[in-house]
Amino acid sequence: MAEMARKLFVEVVEARDLLPKDGMGTSSPYVVADFDGQRRRTQTICRNLNPTWNELLEFNVSSTANITGEPLEVDVFHDLRVGPSRRNNFLGRVRLDFRQFVRKGEEALIHFPLEKKSFFSWVRGDIGLRIYYDDMSVASPMAAAKKEGNPTGEAEVPPTDDDATAEKSPAAEKAADPVDAAKLETTAPPEKETNCENLPEQETEPPSTETETQAPAAPQKEATASPPPPPPPPVEAVPKLPSKPPVPEPVERSSYDLVDKMQYVFIRVVRARSLPGNSKPHVRVAANGRQATTCTARRSAFFEWDQTFAFARDPASSDSNLEISVWDHPPDAFVGDDDRYFLGGVCFDVSELPVRDLPDGPLAPQWYRLEGSGAARGGDIMLATWVGTQADESFAEAWKADAASTSRSKIYLSPKLWYLRVTLIEAQEISKPTREISLFIRATLGFQVLKTRAAFPRNGAPAWNEDLLFVTADPFSEEESLVLYLESRQGKEVAILGSAAISLASVERRVDDRKVASRWLDLPSAATGCGRRLFGGRLHVRICLDGGYHVQDEQTHATSDNRPSARQLWRPAVGTIDIGVIGCRGLLPMKAVDGKGTTDAFAVAKYGPKWARTRTVADSFDPAWNEQFNWPVFDTATVLTIVVFDDVTGGSKESAASCRPLGRIRIRISTLETNRSYRCFYPLLLLLPSGLKRIGEIEIAMRFTRTVSQFDLLHVYTLPILPAMHHIHPIGYPQRESLRIAAARISAAHLARAEPSLRREVVMWTLEASDPAFSMRRVRANWGRIAAAMSWVGNGVRWMSEIREWRNPTATIMAHVAALLLMWFPDLIVSAVAVHLGFVGIWRYRRRPKVPAAGLAARESEAEGAEREELDEEFDAVPSVKGEETVRARYERMRAVGTRLQAMLGDAAAQAERVQALLSWRDPRATAVFVAGCFVLAVVMYMMPAKMVAVVAAFYFMRHPVFRGPMPPAATNFFRRLPSLAERII
């Protein structure tokens, strides 16, 4: 019987800018990789500071080793046999942990900078590696391996043609343990370890320092004549990197310490026996005035159900009985409570049920005798009943009496999104058109369609040199492909000259800005509309999956994850965020059922790729969920979003829009103090065409816990928010917004395929994946935000005006003294400002927010006083569906706003032009006066000390109003008279 063995593959591709070691300005490098006590090496590249190996090193992962806990060490050495040197032959090392290990298919070429071995080492350059692991089927079983003399029990894999490593030797295959195998590898013949010719026959000097003894000794011409090299250190002696277990994704269980513990009566109905053979039994469970029914039993040796029910326990209820009865008819066939179908039942007192406290194990079910009417028929039922809380592992899959029948708490994961970059270079061998046409490329990937600009093949082949960006989700199937169409346009007539399809599974991945290899695609012939056939020619393209970008599917201000697509570039988590969704209160009725208003509410929390959905509490205006979730945090400058929805259809899938939003709150992680628990109420506000509406309140508990040191957490604040590729090759806003909408649609389609599904309208509303629309309310809100943020400037101007007006003589005199000190000792200016800002921060500490601001800012959003017409315009579709008169009135209002904005921009432009006119001689007299004044100012500043001039200017500015007139000063009048282009603008 075949078994699975995990293998780690290290593809050594190339190195760049290595340090010369042979005394002639070059080096002859080779690479040695160590993992889990196994050592592999590449061949030697002679006299090359930028070598290329393209060798695959393979490591067996023992059953006792964890691939996420073992470090990988890659060392680069100079082969002393090629170029002798008295210096150290060490060229650099790279030590990697599990974050760089990915599954096969996700690997990408990454260049790691070479590190020093010791403080006195001198290295430079980097090495390009692809690292991945795979589960492979091994034909020989464990027993056969032991029988052949392999005490470790590891199955041996036959060598492949791609492996150029030393473990192929027969001696290594017969080694008793990995350490002996490593010894034999160091004595392998040099012909298998180097591609150099005519190597000098000379002895190799041992390493000069003790820290270099881990490097493998260079192979000798004759292995028998030289002493054996020192054995490599055992696995325990290799310094290991700090081993951290991988962050579990998703984390579905929590300690439930942030929410209220709710007691439930759990009933697990397992099976029944000794029932009539032709019966179709089902079980009814009744407690606290509620009833639940199982499905029809499955026939095997017993009647099987294996279903769990959870009833909320009410200690104040007078009805404390738990009734479990078995009936002989399908549950969907209504026959009433006819005793002919009653097979028996069991009754329990809820107060006598055992209480299960975690971490107790699950309660073992036991057989109970069916009693009551029909007991003469006999029969037994296997049950388990206990009292527990929502922390019980059976709670997630149990049927809940307080929730909708199809609703359960679930965890969802968004797909891993990638940017697909298609560079269209040129086309060749296109049949010469009979008339002048324009050629362009139309690229399609699913619902995404992009076109290049038009190219006119007048003097040769058409060239575009244009990049097209698509969004796609991993994993990629063989059927998923990118289709390129070469099209021609003559007037309004469009013809397809040829097409080509590229499978996404064959596209190369990259994590940096290196250029991938281009390819030529043959465009098959295509038939024109007239029945003629044209040869499409060839298309020169460059295609890659850009893993260095973060594919954004949320709004920029509400992003919850900034990690790139490539897992190898992820930084370690800095903490965890725990969220307890306790419940809502005072919800409004959202629909009418049987003549009364009702609301079936559930909450969705989204952070990073993980979505958490609570159960739906049916027919309640004060739903209580008391469910807790947690997420790993990689950056504190991120936002967690919680949205409350109303299940309109009660869980059915017939309606296209079956969920209605009730409100949204956002929690910024950086606003939470470390290791502090919060429990707050936030209003649920919803902006409708009729105005701002308060739907109710939601109660949330939250806690941020750091998993790294305080210094590492503060170091995150100095790192760029977005990955490096966003700064090396940025994406423009219009293109970025269209890609965000496409990413949101892909995520919604992926989550809708889950069972139970996370509906499309839930995902799209949470991500705010709608085309941006104009809103006069938001224009005013943004202006108000700017005015509020710059209020300190106005406060400073007013304070200075009070000083100048001598309204408080004491403060004015103190201002004179301060100005005198600062002007006479200018070195104190920066220190004084810094001390002032520090004291302001300390003074405002007592007014710091006690709870994080997570609710919507209704007043700052100008939503409370928004006019009905403005809201109707904001919610209007594009293109508008309103009548001509309504659109005309909105257009006139837009023109009025544009007129005010135009006048403001004109005033700003006129002031800038007046500054420019000081030396432009457009006004000869004004320019002459200004030039003369500059020379006079230069003489005065030369004759008088700068400190004296500054003090006189400050005192003159703060002089008493008695010495000032009501008219503007001469300098202001002079500036206002300078010419501008305002009088010449048409």
Tab-separated table of C-alpha atoms in Angstrom, residues 627-971:
chain	number	residue	atom	x	y	z
A	627	GLU	CA	-20.435	34.744	19.416
A	628	GLN	CA	-16.724	35.432	19.459
A	629	PHE	CA	-14.201	35.409	16.618
A	630	ASN	CA	-10.535	36.261	16.295
A	631	TRP	CA	-8.148	37.194	13.508
A	632	PRO	CA	-4.369	37.504	13.207
A	633	VAL	CA	-3.242	41.123	12.784
A	634	PHE	CA	-0.343	41.889	10.454
A	635	ASP	CA	-0.659	45.672	10.499
A	636	THR	CA	-2.387	47.905	13.026
A	637	ALA	CA	-3.278	50.477	10.354
A	638	THR	CA	-6.179	48.299	9.228
A	639	VAL	CA	-9.925	48.334	9.792
A	640	LEU	CA	-12.329	45.593	10.848
A	641	THR	CA	-15.849	45.898	9.439
A	642	ILE	CA	-19.017	44.593	11.105
A	643	VAL	CA	-22.297	44.766	9.198
A	644	VAL	CA	-25.779	43.785	10.370
A	645	PHE	CA	-28.264	42.408	7.838
A	646	ASP	CA	-31.875	41.384	7.841
A	647	ASP	CA	-32.621	38.006	6.257
A	648	VAL	CA	-35.546	39.020	4.072
A	649	THR	CA	-36.475	35.581	2.722
A	650	GLY	CA	-35.763	33.634	5.869
A	651	GLY	CA	-32.948	31.708	4.299
A	652	SER	CA	-34.488	30.730	0.969
A	653	LYS	CA	-32.559	31.215	-2.257
A	654	GLU	CA	-35.414	32.176	-4.577
A	655	SER	CA	-35.009	35.926	-4.161
A	656	ALA	CA	-32.230	37.744	-6.006
A	657	ALA	CA	-31.806	40.206	-3.129
A	658	SER	CA	-32.562	38.241	0.027
A	659	CYS	CA	-30.622	40.378	2.536
A	660	ARG	CA	-31.160	43.968	3.547
A	661	PRO	CA	-28.443	45.979	5.347
A	662	LEU	CA	-29.272	47.430	8.750
A	663	GLY	CA	-26.058	49.308	9.481
A	664	ARG	CA	-22.286	49.184	9.552
A	665	ILE	CA	-19.540	49.939	12.056
A	666	ARG	CA	-15.777	49.957	11.541
A	667	ILE	CA	-13.058	49.426	14.143
A	668	ARG	CA	-9.542	50.679	13.445
A	669	ILE	CA	-7.057	48.351	15.132
A	670	SER	CA	-4.591	51.132	15.959
A	671	THR	CA	-7.188	52.870	18.154
A	672	LEU	CA	-7.289	49.908	20.560
A	673	GLU	CA	-4.954	49.765	23.517
A	674	THR	CA	-2.930	46.604	23.944
A	675	ASN	CA	-4.430	43.843	26.117
A	676	ARG	CA	-7.445	45.946	27.067
A	677	SER	CA	-11.004	44.711	26.669
A	678	TYR	CA	-13.748	47.050	25.467
A	679	ARG	CA	-17.487	46.557	25.508
A	680	CYS	CA	-19.496	49.289	23.831
A	681	PHE	CA	-22.798	50.088	22.167
A	682	TYR	CA	-22.685	51.665	18.720
A	683	PRO	CA	-25.632	53.057	16.771
A	684	LEU	CA	-26.657	51.402	13.524
A	685	LEU	CA	-27.237	54.207	11.026
A	686	LEU	CA	-28.495	53.785	7.500
A	687	LEU	CA	-28.648	56.550	4.911
A	688	LEU	CA	-31.753	56.194	2.753
A	689	PRO	CA	-33.258	58.437	0.067
A	690	SER	CA	-35.681	59.625	2.736
A	691	GLY	CA	-32.847	60.664	5.064
A	692	LEU	CA	-30.670	59.294	7.850
A	693	LYS	CA	-32.394	56.544	9.800
A	694	ARG	CA	-31.370	54.998	13.120
A	695	ILE	CA	-32.098	51.277	12.894
A	696	GLY	CA	-30.979	50.304	16.401
A	697	GLU	CA	-27.827	49.635	18.403
A	698	ILE	CA	-25.238	46.875	18.346
A	699	GLU	CA	-23.139	45.773	21.316
A	700	ILE	CA	-19.565	44.785	20.520
A	701	ALA	CA	-16.716	43.541	22.733
A	702	MET	CA	-13.163	43.809	21.403
A	703	ARG	CA	-9.597	43.197	22.498
A	704	PHE	CA	-6.250	43.596	20.751
A	705	THR	CA	-3.406	41.381	21.979
A	706	ARG	CA	0.115	41.731	20.658
A	707	THR	CA	2.161	38.597	19.971
A	708	VAL	CA	5.502	40.356	19.455
A	709	SER	CA	7.600	42.694	21.551
A	710	GLN	CA	6.634	46.315	21.948
A	711	PHE	CA	9.636	47.356	19.885
A	712	ASP	CA	8.581	45.111	16.970
A	713	LEU	CA	5.057	46.502	17.162
A	714	LEU	CA	6.355	50.078	17.007
A	715	HIS	CA	8.680	49.097	14.168
A	716	VAL	CA	5.620	48.328	12.043
A	717	TYR	CA	4.780	52.047	12.094
A	718	THR	CA	7.999	52.781	10.194
A	719	LEU	CA	7.288	50.272	7.400
A	720	PRO	CA	5.398	51.182	4.214
A	721	ILE	CA	1.736	50.287	4.293
A	722	LEU	CA	1.619	48.798	0.795
A	723	PRO	CA	4.114	46.293	-0.645
A	724	ALA	CA	7.147	47.501	-2.540
A	725	MET	CA	5.654	46.926	-5.994
A	726	HIS	CA	3.022	49.598	-5.350
A	727	HIS	CA	5.859	52.122	-5.040
A	728	ILE	CA	8.125	50.736	-7.784
A	729	HIS	CA	5.368	50.437	-10.406
A	730	PRO	CA	2.304	52.228	-9.006
A	731	ILE	CA	-1.168	51.680	-10.412
A	732	GLY	CA	-3.217	54.776	-11.229
A	733	TYR	CA	-6.418	55.541	-9.361
A	734	PRO	CA	-8.903	54.952	-12.245
A	735	GLN	CA	-7.335	51.588	-13.067
A	736	ARG	CA	-7.026	50.673	-9.406
A	737	GLU	CA	-10.706	51.386	-8.792
A	738	SER	CA	-11.850	49.243	-11.720
A	739	LEU	CA	-9.610	46.405	-10.525
A	740	ARG	CA	-11.096	46.731	-7.044
A	741	ILE	CA	-14.614	46.319	-8.380
A	742	ALA	CA	-13.518	43.248	-10.369
A	743	ALA	CA	-11.831	41.771	-7.279
A	744	ALA	CA	-14.984	42.304	-5.232
A	745	ARG	CA	-17.089	40.546	-7.878
A	746	ILE	CA	-14.706	37.577	-7.910
A	747	SER	CA	-14.796	37.344	-4.116
A	748	ALA	CA	-18.589	37.534	-4.102
A	749	ALA	CA	-18.867	34.767	-6.699
A	750	HIS	CA	-16.451	32.577	-4.729
A	751	LEU	CA	-18.218	33.047	-1.384
A	752	ALA	CA	-21.613	32.455	-2.992
A	753	ARG	CA	-20.505	28.912	-3.888
A	754	ALA	CA	-20.090	27.960	-0.221
A	755	GLU	CA	-22.733	25.983	1.616
A	756	PRO	CA	-24.444	27.729	3.234
A	757	SER	CA	-23.515	30.561	0.923
A	758	LEU	CA	-22.551	34.084	1.849
A	759	ARG	CA	-24.847	35.897	-0.494
A	760	ARG	CA	-23.622	38.222	-3.180
A	761	GLU	CA	-25.439	41.307	-1.878
A	762	VAL	CA	-23.874	40.778	1.559
A	763	VAL	CA	-20.343	40.694	0.129
A	764	MET	CA	-20.855	43.595	-2.275
A	765	TRP	CA	-22.417	45.855	0.361
A	766	THR	CA	-19.735	45.023	2.923
A	767	LEU	CA	-16.967	45.793	0.414
A	768	GLU	CA	-18.806	48.874	-0.903
A	769	ALA	CA	-18.237	47.538	-4.403
A	770	SER	CA	-20.343	50.029	-6.317
A	771	ASP	CA	-19.410	52.629	-8.855
A	772	PRO	CA	-18.680	55.994	-7.203
A	773	ALA	CA	-21.455	58.550	-7.611
A	774	PHE	CA	-21.496	62.305	-7.161
A	775	SER	CA	-22.861	63.510	-3.837
A	776	MET	CA	-23.296	67.153	-2.882
A	777	ARG	CA	-23.540	65.993	0.734
A	778	ARG	CA	-20.054	64.463	0.559
A	779	VAL	CA	-18.648	67.602	-1.038
A	780	ARG	CA	-19.829	69.640	1.932
A	781	ALA	CA	-18.665	66.940	4.346
A	782	ASN	CA	-15.152	66.890	2.881
A	783	TRP	CA	-14.967	70.672	3.031
A	784	GLY	CA	-16.066	70.543	6.654
A	785	ARG	CA	-13.391	67.940	7.388
A	786	ILE	CA	-10.717	70.186	5.912
A	787	ALA	CA	-11.966	73.167	7.901
A	788	ALA	CA	-12.062	71.145	11.117
A	789	ALA	CA	-8.585	69.703	10.579
A	790	MET	CA	-7.132	73.174	9.862
A	791	SER	CA	-8.974	74.888	12.704
A	792	TRP	CA	-5.691	75.297	14.594
A	793	VAL	CA	-4.560	77.744	11.911
A	794	GLY	CA	-7.608	79.906	12.480
A	795	ASN	CA	-7.178	79.647	16.233
A	796	GLY	CA	-3.574	80.825	15.894
A	797	VAL	CA	-4.593	83.763	13.724
A	798	ARG	CA	-7.292	84.786	16.198
A	799	TRP	CA	-4.862	84.488	19.099
A	800	MET	CA	-2.349	86.672	17.277
A	801	SER	CA	-5.084	89.186	16.503
A	802	GLU	CA	-5.948	89.383	20.199
A	803	ILE	CA	-2.273	89.963	20.990
A	804	ARG	CA	-2.066	92.752	18.426
A	805	GLU	CA	-5.264	94.379	19.676
A	806	TRP	CA	-3.942	94.398	23.280
A	807	ARG	CA	-7.166	92.907	24.612
A	808	ASN	CA	-5.154	91.208	27.350
A	809	PRO	CA	-2.173	93.459	28.132
A	810	THR	CA	-0.517	90.815	30.314
A	811	ALA	CA	-0.549	88.240	27.528
A	812	THR	CA	0.704	90.818	25.044
A	813	ILE	CA	3.611	91.841	27.256
A	814	MET	CA	4.524	88.163	27.748
A	815	ALA	CA	4.413	87.739	23.964
A	816	HIS	CA	6.858	90.636	23.600
A	817	VAL	CA	9.213	89.030	26.110
A	818	ALA	CA	8.963	85.661	24.365
A	819	ALA	CA	9.620	87.249	20.970
A	820	LEU	CA	12.624	89.092	22.381
A	821	LEU	CA	14.097	85.886	23.835
A	822	LEU	CA	13.472	83.797	20.727
A	823	MET	CA	14.849	86.414	18.359
A	824	TRP	CA	17.881	87.084	20.494
A	825	PHE	CA	18.523	83.372	21.027
A	826	PRO	CA	17.309	81.752	17.764
A	827	ASP	CA	18.681	78.376	18.823
A	828	LEU	CA	15.750	78.087	21.221
A	829	ILE	CA	13.062	78.384	18.537
A	830	VAL	CA	12.932	74.707	17.552
A	831	SER	CA	13.256	73.554	21.173
A	832	ALA	CA	10.506	75.911	22.300
A	833	VAL	CA	8.124	74.699	19.597
A	834	ALA	CA	8.880	71.055	20.426
A	835	VAL	CA	8.333	71.622	24.156
A	836	HIS	CA	5.101	73.467	23.446
A	837	LEU	CA	3.762	70.600	21.314
A	838	GLY	CA	4.812	68.087	23.957
A	839	PHE	CA	2.946	69.947	26.694
A	840	VAL	CA	-0.117	70.231	24.451
A	841	GLY	CA	-0.071	66.456	23.973
A	842	ILE	CA	0.236	65.854	27.721
A	843	TRP	CA	-2.569	68.330	28.434
A	844	ARG	CA	-4.900	66.572	25.978
A	845	TYR	CA	-4.151	63.108	27.394
A	846	ARG	CA	-6.878	63.536	29.989
A	847	ARG	CA	-9.367	64.153	27.180
A	848	ARG	CA	-8.368	61.094	25.171
A	849	PRO	CA	-11.189	58.853	23.896
A	850	LYS	CA	-12.166	56.276	26.493
A	851	VAL	CA	-13.692	53.936	23.895
A	852	PRO	CA	-12.692	53.484	20.238
A	853	ALA	CA	-14.772	55.413	17.739
A	854	ALA	CA	-16.312	52.729	15.534
A	855	GLY	CA	-19.757	54.063	14.683
A	856	LEU	CA	-20.544	56.233	11.690
A	857	ALA	CA	-19.943	59.962	12.082
A	858	ALA	CA	-23.393	61.249	11.165
A	859	ARG	CA	-22.780	64.929	11.940
A	860	GLU	CA	-19.398	65.083	10.205
A	861	SER	CA	-20.911	63.309	7.193
A	862	GLU	CA	-23.545	66.038	6.816
A	863	ALA	CA	-26.138	63.253	6.908
A	864	GLU	CA	-28.371	64.689	9.616
A	865	GLY	CA	-29.203	67.891	7.758
A	866	ALA	CA	-29.059	66.571	4.199
A	867	GLU	CA	-31.868	67.753	1.956
A	868	ARG	CA	-34.271	65.279	0.411
A	869	GLU	CA	-33.389	66.366	-3.112
A	870	GLU	CA	-29.648	65.917	-2.526
A	871	LEU	CA	-30.177	62.401	-1.174
A	872	ASP	CA	-32.382	61.536	-4.129
A	873	GLU	CA	-29.600	62.712	-6.432
A	874	GLU	CA	-27.011	60.703	-4.513
A	875	PHE	CA	-29.001	57.466	-4.789
A	876	ASP	CA	-29.905	58.046	-8.428
A	877	ALA	CA	-28.532	55.488	-10.852
A	878	VAL	CA	-26.064	56.186	-13.655
A	879	PRO	CA	-27.411	57.042	-16.195
A	880	SER	CA	-30.161	58.925	-14.419
A	881	VAL	CA	-33.679	57.504	-14.431
A	882	LYS	CA	-35.312	60.790	-13.414
A	883	GLY	CA	-37.320	63.054	-15.654
A	884	GLU	CA	-35.951	65.883	-17.752
A	885	GLU	CA	-37.071	68.617	-15.377
A	886	THR	CA	-35.406	66.943	-12.385
A	887	VAL	CA	-32.151	66.430	-14.262
A	888	ARG	CA	-32.294	70.061	-15.483
A	889	ALA	CA	-32.756	71.375	-11.928
A	890	ARG	CA	-29.816	69.279	-10.683
A	891	TYR	CA	-27.682	70.489	-13.533
A	892	GLU	CA	-28.461	74.124	-12.708
A	893	ARG	CA	-27.563	73.517	-9.072
A	894	MET	CA	-24.323	71.888	-10.182
A	895	ARG	CA	-23.559	74.922	-12.313
A	896	ALA	CA	-24.056	77.201	-9.308
A	897	VAL	CA	-21.629	75.160	-7.227
A	898	GLY	CA	-19.189	75.099	-10.134
A	899	THR	CA	-19.432	78.876	-10.403
A	900	ARG	CA	-18.390	79.356	-6.775
A	901	LEU	CA	-15.557	76.865	-7.178
A	902	GLN	CA	-14.485	78.644	-10.360
A	903	ALA	CA	-14.346	82.009	-8.591
A	904	MET	CA	-12.315	80.538	-5.717
A	905	LEU	CA	-9.792	78.987	-8.107
A	906	GLY	CA	-9.590	82.287	-10.002
A	907	ASP	CA	-8.735	84.211	-6.839
A	908	ALA	CA	-6.008	81.710	-5.939
A	909	ALA	CA	-4.562	81.949	-9.460
A	910	ALA	CA	-4.581	85.758	-9.337
A	911	GLN	CA	-2.623	85.821	-6.068
A	912	ALA	CA	-0.010	83.439	-7.501
A	913	GLU	CA	0.302	85.572	-10.649
A	914	ARG	CA	0.805	88.729	-8.582
A	915	VAL	CA	3.736	87.062	-6.837
A	916	GLN	CA	5.147	86.167	-10.238
A	917	ALA	CA	4.586	89.736	-11.487
A	918	LEU	CA	6.986	91.181	-8.912
A	919	LEU	CA	9.931	90.473	-11.219
A	920	SER	CA	8.245	90.057	-14.596
A	921	TRP	CA	8.266	93.849	-15.475
A	922	ARG	CA	4.668	93.654	-16.600
A	923	ASP	CA	4.170	96.717	-14.420
A	924	PRO	CA	7.503	98.587	-14.902
A	925	ARG	CA	6.996	100.977	-12.010
A	926	ALA	CA	5.974	98.264	-9.542
A	927	THR	CA	8.888	96.038	-10.536
A	928	ALA	CA	11.318	98.957	-10.298
A	929	VAL	CA	10.057	99.799	-6.806
A	930	PHE	CA	10.377	96.141	-5.755
A	931	VAL	CA	13.913	95.832	-7.147
A	932	ALA	CA	14.994	99.028	-5.411
A	933	GLY	CA	13.391	97.851	-2.194
A	934	CYS	CA	15.339	94.563	-2.422
A	935	PHE	CA	18.640	96.448	-2.620
A	936	VAL	CA	17.661	98.714	0.277
A	937	LEU	CA	16.670	95.660	2.351
A	938	ALA	CA	20.010	94.047	1.559
A	939	VAL	CA	21.931	97.111	2.763
A	940	VAL	CA	19.839	97.372	5.932
A	941	MET	CA	20.281	93.691	6.728
A	942	TYR	CA	24.025	94.038	6.143
A	943	MET	CA	24.391	97.111	8.354
A	944	MET	CA	22.108	95.969	11.195
A	945	PRO	CA	22.283	92.662	13.111
A	946	ALA	CA	19.676	90.130	12.066
A	947	LYS	CA	18.526	89.737	15.665
A	948	MET	CA	17.827	93.465	15.935
A	949	VAL	CA	15.865	93.461	12.665
A	950	ALA	CA	13.752	90.482	13.793
A	951	VAL	CA	12.992	92.092	17.165
A	952	VAL	CA	12.025	95.395	15.568
A	953	ALA	CA	9.773	93.582	13.058
A	954	ALA	CA	8.071	91.581	15.827
A	955	PHE	CA	7.554	94.643	18.001
A	956	TYR	CA	6.245	96.614	15.024
A	957	PHE	CA	3.802	93.818	14.204
A	958	MET	CA	2.505	93.726	17.821
A	959	ARG	CA	2.444	97.515	18.339
A	960	HIS	CA	-0.479	99.048	20.224
A	961	PRO	CA	-3.616	99.898	18.195
A	962	VAL	CA	-3.024	103.545	19.058
A	963	PHE	CA	-0.084	103.487	16.661
A	964	ARG	CA	-2.047	101.744	13.874
A	965	GLY	CA	-4.529	103.227	11.463
A	966	PRO	CA	-7.724	101.623	10.192
A	967	MET	CA	-6.504	101.458	6.581
A	968	PRO	CA	-4.502	98.538	5.119
A	969	PRO	CA	-0.714	98.899	5.204
A	970	ALA	CA	1.267	100.130	2.222
A	971	ALA	CA	2.764	96.709	1.453
